[in-house]
Tab-separated table of C-alpha atoms in Angstrom:
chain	number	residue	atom	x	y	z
A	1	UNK	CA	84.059	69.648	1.207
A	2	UNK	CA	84.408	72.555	3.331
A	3	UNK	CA	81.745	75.083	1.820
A	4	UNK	CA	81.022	76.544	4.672
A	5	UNK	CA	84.288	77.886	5.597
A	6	UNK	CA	84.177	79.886	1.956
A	7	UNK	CA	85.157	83.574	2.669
A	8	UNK	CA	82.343	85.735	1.792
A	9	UNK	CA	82.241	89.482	1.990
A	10	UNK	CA	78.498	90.055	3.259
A	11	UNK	CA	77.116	89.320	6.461
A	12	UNK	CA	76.261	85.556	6.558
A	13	UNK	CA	74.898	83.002	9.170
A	14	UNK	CA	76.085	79.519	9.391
A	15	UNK	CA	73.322	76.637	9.428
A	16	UNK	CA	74.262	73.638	11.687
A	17	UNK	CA	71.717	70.423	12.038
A	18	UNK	CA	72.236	70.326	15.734
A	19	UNK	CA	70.170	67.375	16.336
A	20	UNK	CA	68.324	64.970	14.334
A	21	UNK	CA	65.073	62.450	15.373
A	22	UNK	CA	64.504	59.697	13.352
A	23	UNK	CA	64.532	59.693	9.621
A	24	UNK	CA	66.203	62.715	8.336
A	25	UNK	CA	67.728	64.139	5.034
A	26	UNK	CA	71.362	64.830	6.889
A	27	UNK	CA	73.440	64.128	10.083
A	28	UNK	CA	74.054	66.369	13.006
A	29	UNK	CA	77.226	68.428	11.567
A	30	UNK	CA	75.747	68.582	8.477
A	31	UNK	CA	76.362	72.873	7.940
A	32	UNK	CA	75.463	75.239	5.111
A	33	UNK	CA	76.077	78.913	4.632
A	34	UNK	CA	73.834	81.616	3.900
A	35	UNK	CA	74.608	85.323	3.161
A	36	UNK	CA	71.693	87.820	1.653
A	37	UNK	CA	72.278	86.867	-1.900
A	38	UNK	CA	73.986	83.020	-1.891
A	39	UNK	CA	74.495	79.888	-0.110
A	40	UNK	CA	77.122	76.963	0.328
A	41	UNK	CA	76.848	73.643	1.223
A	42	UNK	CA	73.620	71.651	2.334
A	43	UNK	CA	71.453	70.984	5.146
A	44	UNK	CA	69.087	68.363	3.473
A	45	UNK	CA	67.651	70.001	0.212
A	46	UNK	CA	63.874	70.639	0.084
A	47	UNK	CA	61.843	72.449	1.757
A	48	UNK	CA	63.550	72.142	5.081
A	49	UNK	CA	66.810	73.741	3.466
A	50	UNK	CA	64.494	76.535	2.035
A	51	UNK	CA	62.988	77.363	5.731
A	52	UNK	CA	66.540	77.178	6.787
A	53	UNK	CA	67.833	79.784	4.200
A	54	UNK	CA	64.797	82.112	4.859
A	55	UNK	CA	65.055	81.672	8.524
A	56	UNK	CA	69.031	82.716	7.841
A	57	UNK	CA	68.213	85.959	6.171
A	58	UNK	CA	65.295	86.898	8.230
A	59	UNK	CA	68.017	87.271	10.903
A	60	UNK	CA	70.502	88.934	8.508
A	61	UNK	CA	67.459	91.654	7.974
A	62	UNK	CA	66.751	91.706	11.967
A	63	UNK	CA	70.290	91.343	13.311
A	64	UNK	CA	70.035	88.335	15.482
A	65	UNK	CA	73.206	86.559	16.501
A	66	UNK	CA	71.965	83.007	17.490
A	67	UNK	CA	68.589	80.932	17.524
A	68	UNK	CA	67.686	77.240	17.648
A	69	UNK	CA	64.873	76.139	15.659
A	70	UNK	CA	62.995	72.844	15.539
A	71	UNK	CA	61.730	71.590	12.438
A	72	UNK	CA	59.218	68.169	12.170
A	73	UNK	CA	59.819	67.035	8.315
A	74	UNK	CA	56.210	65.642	8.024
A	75	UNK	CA	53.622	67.780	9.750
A	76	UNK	CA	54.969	70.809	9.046
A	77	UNK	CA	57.351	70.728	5.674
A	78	UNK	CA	55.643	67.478	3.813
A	79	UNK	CA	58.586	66.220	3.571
A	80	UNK	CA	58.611	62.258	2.978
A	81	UNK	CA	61.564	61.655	5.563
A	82	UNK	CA	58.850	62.104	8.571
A	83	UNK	CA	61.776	63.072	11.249
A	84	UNK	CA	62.648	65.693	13.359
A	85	UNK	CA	65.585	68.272	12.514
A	86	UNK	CA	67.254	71.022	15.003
A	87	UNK	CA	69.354	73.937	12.899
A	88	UNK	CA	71.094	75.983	14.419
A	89	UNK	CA	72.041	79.966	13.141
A	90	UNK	CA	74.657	82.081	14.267
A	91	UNK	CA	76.253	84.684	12.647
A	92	UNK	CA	79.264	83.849	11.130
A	93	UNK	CA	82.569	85.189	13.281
A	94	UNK	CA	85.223	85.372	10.876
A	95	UNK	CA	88.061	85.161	12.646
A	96	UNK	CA	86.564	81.981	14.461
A	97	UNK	CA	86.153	80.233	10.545
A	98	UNK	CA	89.456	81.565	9.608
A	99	UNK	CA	90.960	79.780	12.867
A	100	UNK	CA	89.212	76.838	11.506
A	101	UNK	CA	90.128	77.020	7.935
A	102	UNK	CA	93.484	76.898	9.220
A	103	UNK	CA	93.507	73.369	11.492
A	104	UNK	CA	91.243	71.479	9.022
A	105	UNK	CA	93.802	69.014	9.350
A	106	UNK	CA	93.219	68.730	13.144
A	107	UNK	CA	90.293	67.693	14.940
A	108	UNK	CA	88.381	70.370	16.578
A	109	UNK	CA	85.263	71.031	18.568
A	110	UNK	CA	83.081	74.520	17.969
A	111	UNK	CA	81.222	75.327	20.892
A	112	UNK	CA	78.444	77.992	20.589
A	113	UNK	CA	76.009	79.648	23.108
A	114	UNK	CA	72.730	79.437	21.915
A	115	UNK	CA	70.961	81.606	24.602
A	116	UNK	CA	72.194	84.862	26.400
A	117	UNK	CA	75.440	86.486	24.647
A	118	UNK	CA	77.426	85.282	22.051
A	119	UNK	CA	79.804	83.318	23.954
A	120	UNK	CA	82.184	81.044	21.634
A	121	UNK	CA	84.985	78.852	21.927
A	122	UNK	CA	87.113	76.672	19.621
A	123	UNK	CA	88.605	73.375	21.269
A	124	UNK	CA	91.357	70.877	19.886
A	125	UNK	CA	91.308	67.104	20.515
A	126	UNK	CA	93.094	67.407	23.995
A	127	UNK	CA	90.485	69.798	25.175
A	128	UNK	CA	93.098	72.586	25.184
A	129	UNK	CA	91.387	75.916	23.859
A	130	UNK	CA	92.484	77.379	21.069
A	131	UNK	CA	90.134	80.626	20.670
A	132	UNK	CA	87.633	81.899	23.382
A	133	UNK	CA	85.114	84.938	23.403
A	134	UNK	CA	82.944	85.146	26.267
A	135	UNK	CA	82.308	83.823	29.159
A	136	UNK	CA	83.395	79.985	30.339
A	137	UNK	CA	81.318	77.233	28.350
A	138	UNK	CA	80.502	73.746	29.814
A	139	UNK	CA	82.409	71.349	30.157
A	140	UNK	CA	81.458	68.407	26.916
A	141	UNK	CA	82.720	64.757	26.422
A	142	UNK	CA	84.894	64.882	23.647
A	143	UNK	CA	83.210	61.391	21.817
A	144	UNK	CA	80.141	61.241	19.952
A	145	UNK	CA	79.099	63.980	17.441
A	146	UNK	CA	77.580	67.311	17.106
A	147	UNK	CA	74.444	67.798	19.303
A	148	UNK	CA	73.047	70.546	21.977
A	149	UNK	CA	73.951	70.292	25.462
A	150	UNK	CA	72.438	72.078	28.575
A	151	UNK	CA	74.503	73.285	31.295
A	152	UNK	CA	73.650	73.261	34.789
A	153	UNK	CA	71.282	76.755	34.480
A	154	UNK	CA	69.632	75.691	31.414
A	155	UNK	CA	71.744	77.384	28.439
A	156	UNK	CA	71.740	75.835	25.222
A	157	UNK	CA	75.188	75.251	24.050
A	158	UNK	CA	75.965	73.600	20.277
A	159	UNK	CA	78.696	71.349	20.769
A	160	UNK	CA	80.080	70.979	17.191
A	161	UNK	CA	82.602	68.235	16.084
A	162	UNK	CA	84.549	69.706	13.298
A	163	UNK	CA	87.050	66.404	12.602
A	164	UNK	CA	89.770	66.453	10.267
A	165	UNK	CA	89.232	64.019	6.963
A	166	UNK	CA	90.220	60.617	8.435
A	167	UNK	CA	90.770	59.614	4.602
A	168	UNK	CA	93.802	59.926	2.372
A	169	UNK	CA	94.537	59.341	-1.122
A	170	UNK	CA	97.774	59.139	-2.756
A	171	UNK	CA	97.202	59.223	-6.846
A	172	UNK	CA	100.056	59.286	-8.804
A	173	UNK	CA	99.551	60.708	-12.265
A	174	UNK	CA	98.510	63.899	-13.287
A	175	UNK	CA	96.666	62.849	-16.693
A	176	UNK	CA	93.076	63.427	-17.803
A	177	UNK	CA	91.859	60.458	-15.482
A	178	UNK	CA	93.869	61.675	-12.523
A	179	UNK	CA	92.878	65.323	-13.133
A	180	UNK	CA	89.203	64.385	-13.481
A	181	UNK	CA	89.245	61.953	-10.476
A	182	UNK	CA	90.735	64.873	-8.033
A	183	UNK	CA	88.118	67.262	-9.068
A	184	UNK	CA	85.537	64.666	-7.805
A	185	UNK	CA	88.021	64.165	-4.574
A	186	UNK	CA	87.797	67.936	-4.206
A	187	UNK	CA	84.418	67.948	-2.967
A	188	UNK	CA	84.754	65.246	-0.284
A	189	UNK	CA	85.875	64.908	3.472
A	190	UNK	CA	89.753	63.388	2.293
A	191	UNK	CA	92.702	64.665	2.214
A	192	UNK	CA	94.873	64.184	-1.420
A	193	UNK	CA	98.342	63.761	-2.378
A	194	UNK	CA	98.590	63.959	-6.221
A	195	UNK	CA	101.897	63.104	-7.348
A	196	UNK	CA	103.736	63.343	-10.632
A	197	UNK	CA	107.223	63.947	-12.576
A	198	UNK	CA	106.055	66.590	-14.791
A	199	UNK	CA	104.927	69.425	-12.987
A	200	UNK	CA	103.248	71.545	-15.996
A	201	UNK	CA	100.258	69.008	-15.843
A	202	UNK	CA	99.092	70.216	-12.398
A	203	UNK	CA	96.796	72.829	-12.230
A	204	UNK	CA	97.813	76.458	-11.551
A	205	UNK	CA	95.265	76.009	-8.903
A	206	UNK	CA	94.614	73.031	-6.859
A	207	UNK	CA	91.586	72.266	-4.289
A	208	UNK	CA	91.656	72.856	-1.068
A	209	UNK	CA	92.133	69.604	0.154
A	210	UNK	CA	94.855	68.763	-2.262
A	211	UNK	CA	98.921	68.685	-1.638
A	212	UNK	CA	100.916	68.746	-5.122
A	213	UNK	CA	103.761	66.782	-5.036
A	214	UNK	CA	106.268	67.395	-8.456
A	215	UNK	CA	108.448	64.493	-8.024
A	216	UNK	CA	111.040	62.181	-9.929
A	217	UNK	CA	110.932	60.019	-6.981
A	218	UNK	CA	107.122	58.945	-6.456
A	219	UNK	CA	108.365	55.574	-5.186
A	220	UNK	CA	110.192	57.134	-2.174
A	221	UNK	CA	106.600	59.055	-1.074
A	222	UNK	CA	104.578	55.718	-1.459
A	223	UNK	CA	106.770	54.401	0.889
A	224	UNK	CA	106.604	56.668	3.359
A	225	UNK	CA	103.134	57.340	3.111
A	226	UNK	CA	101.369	56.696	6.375
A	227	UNK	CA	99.574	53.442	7.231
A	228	UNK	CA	95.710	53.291	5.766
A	229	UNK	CA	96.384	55.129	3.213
A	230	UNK	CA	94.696	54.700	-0.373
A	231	UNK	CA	96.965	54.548	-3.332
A	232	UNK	CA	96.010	55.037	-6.633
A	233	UNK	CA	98.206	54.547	-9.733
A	234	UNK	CA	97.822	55.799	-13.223
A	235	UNK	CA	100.757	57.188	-14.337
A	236	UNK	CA	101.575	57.702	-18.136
A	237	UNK	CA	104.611	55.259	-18.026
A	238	UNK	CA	103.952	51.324	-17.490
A	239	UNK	CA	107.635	50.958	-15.741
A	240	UNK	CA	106.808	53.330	-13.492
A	241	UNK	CA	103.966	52.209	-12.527
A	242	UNK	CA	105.227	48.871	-11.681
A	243	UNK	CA	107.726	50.614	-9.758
A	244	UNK	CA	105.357	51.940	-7.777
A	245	UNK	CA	102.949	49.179	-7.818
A	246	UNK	CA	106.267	47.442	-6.223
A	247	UNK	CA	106.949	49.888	-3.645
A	248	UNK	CA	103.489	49.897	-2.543
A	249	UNK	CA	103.228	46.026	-2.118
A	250	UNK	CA	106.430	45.989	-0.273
A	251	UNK	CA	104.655	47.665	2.460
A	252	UNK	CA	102.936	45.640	5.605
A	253	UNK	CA	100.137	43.997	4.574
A	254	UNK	CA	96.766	44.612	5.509
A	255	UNK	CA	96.500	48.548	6.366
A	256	UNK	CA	96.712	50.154	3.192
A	257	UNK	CA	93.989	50.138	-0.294
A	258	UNK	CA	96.227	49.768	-3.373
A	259	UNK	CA	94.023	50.744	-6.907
A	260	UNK	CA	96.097	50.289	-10.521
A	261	UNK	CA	94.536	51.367	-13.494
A	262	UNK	CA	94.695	49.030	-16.093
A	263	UNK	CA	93.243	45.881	-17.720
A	264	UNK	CA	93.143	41.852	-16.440
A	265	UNK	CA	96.319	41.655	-19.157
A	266	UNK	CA	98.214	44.129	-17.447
A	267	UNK	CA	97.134	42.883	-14.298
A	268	UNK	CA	98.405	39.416	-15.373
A	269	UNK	CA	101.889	40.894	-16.889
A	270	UNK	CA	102.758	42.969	-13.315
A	271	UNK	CA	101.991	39.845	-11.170
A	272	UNK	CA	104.294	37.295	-13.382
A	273	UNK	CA	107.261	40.052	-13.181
A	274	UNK	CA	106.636	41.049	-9.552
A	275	UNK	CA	106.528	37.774	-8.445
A	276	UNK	CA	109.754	37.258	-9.828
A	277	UNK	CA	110.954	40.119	-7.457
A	278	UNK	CA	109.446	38.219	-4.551
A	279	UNK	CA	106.428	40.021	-4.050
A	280	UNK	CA	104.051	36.758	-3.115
A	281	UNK	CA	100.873	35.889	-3.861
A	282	UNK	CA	98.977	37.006	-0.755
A	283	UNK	CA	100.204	40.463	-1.307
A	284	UNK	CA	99.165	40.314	-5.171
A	285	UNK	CA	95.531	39.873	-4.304
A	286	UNK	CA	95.749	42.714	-2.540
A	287	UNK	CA	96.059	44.589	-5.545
A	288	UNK	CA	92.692	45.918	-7.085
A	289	UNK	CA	93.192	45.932	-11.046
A	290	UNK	CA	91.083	46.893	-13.167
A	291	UNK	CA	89.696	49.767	-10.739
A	292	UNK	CA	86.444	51.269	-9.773
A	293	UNK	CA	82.729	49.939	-9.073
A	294	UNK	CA	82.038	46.428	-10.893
A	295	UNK	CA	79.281	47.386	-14.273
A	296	UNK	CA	80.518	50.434	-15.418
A	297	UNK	CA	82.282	49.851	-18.695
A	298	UNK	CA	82.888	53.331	-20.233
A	299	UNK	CA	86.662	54.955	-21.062
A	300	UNK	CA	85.857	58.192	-20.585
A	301	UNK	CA	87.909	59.643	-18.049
A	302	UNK	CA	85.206	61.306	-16.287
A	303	UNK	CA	83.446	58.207	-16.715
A	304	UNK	CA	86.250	56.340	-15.041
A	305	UNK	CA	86.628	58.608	-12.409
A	306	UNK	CA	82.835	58.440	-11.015
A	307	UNK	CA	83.360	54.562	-11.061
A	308	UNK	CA	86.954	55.080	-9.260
A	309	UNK	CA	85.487	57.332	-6.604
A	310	UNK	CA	82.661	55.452	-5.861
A	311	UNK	CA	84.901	52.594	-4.975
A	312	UNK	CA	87.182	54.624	-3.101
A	313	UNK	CA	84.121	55.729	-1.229
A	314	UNK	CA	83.544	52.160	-0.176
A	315	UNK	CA	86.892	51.873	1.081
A	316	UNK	CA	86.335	55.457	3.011
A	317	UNK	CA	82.777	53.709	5.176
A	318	UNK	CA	84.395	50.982	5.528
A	319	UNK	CA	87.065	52.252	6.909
A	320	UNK	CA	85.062	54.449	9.436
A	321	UNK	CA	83.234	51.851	10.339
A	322	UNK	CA	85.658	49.711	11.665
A	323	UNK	CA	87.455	52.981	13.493
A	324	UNK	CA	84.268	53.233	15.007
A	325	UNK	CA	83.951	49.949	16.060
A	326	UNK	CA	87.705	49.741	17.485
A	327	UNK	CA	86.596	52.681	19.601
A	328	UNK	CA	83.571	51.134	21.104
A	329	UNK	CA	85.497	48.147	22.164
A	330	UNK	CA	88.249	50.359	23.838
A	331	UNK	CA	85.731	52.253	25.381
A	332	UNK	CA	83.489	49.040	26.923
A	333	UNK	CA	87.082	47.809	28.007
A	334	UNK	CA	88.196	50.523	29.861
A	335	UNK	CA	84.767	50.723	31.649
């Protein structure tokens, strides 16, 4: 998820799509890393990403600091796509991607002189700075995303959203379809709570953007999990997981995503006993059981997992989607 933040020892520039025209491979914030020998993350693929890396090391070999370059996908890279992309290279300041590595769980805004010296600053959500070098950088509307902005004598300043994941997933059980579904979360922008009893089945070494939780009280974390958040239950114990499948009904409706693994039988055995424990049947159909994508019918856990995560994906868009929408309303109101 966060390849560009990897520590590397060499010199390296950081690749940003700073703006984007049309039909194009990846959004503004899209960011890849490039030091003289490898890279992380992606800008688009192709041959765009290929101008991009060359473009990185030429200025690794010269020793340029910043640079904003303008690339048409058509005319000049035959690229199908037929848009307009804007990179922007700087070379990396470690101590800035350390300060970020460290508040990936806040929002944060990277703003980065593109002209003149190497003036950077690192902004939370309130505005409030939080690392400075240089001199004193426009002021930027904290909505919208990552894109260039001119101040009033003409310097090009990258105004970079860097938002923490808005997603979280709670999976309970550390089995072979649990393990295999949080290496696929490991690469994507949510944050994970893997839960289970037996602590020897984690990992000795989790992702990044996973919190172990060894627990013989799972039920008391899925109920004080915070709202919108996705559960996911696939423990090795039936009880429990009707414990949990309890807890997590027992919740208010209507603000969190509830996935148990499991067939239409067991589906039909956990809603005749929870019903009996007055868990009604509005709250039942909340459940989604059997998980993952409709059409995929293989048992393989890895198998599994791709259709889980798909379906969690889903969940993730539409999610963001209707955060975004929320916003514009509150914004047209207050106009």
């Amino acid at each position: 998820m966060d390849d560009w933040l990897i520590p590397t020892a060499q010199r390296a520039v950081l690749i940003t799509v700073a703006k984007a025209e049309g039909s194009v491979p990846r959004e503004p914030g899209a960011r890849m890393l490039v030091d003289a020998f490898s890279q992380w993350g992606t800008v688009g693929g192709g041959h765009l990403e290929l101008r991009g890396i060359e473009t990185a090391r030429a200025m690794l070999e010269k020793g340029d600091v910043r640079r904003l370059e303008r690339f048409p996908l058509g005319p000049s890279l035959g690229q199908c796509c037929g848009g307009v992309v804007h990179l922007a290279f700087e070379l990396v300041d470690r101590a800035h991607c350390a300060e970020l590595a460290a508040r990936r769980h806040d929002d944060c805004w990277r703003v980065v002189a593109l002209d003149g010296e190497p003036d950077l600053a690192l902004v939370d959500a309130l505005g409030h700075n939080i690392q400075r070098k240089g001199g004193r950088y426009p002021d930027f509307e904290r909505s919208g995303g990552t894109r260039v902005l001119l101040d009033a004598d003409g310097r090009r300043w990258l105004v970079d959203h860097v938002p923490a994941p808005r997603a979280h997933v709670m999976l309970f059980g550390a089995g072979h379809v649990g393990a295999a579904i949080v290496r696929l979360l490991a690469d994507l922008p949510c944050r994970v709570t893997w839960v289970d009893e037996r602590e020897d089945m984690f990992p000795d070494l989790a992702p990044p953007n996973v919190v172990v939780e060894a627990t013989d009280m799972p039920e008391v974390l899925a109920r004080q999990a915070a709202p919108g958040t996705c559960f996911l239950v696939m423990t090795h114990n039936h009880a429990l997981d009707q414990r949990l499948t309890e807890a997590i009904l027992k919740r208010p409706a209507n603000q969190d995503w509830f996935g148990l693994i499991g067939s239409e039988t067991k589906r039909k055995q956990f809603e005749h006993r929870l019903r009996d424990r007055g868990i009604s049947r509005a709250r039942l159909d909340d459940m989604v059981c059997p998980i993952g994508v409709p059409g995929i019918k293989g048992k393989e856990p890895a198998v599994i997992a791709v259709a889980v995560v798909a379906q969690l994906l889903m969940v993730f868009e539409a999610a963001a989607r209707a955060a975004a929408s929320q916003a514009t309303t509150q914004a047209t109101s207050e106009q």
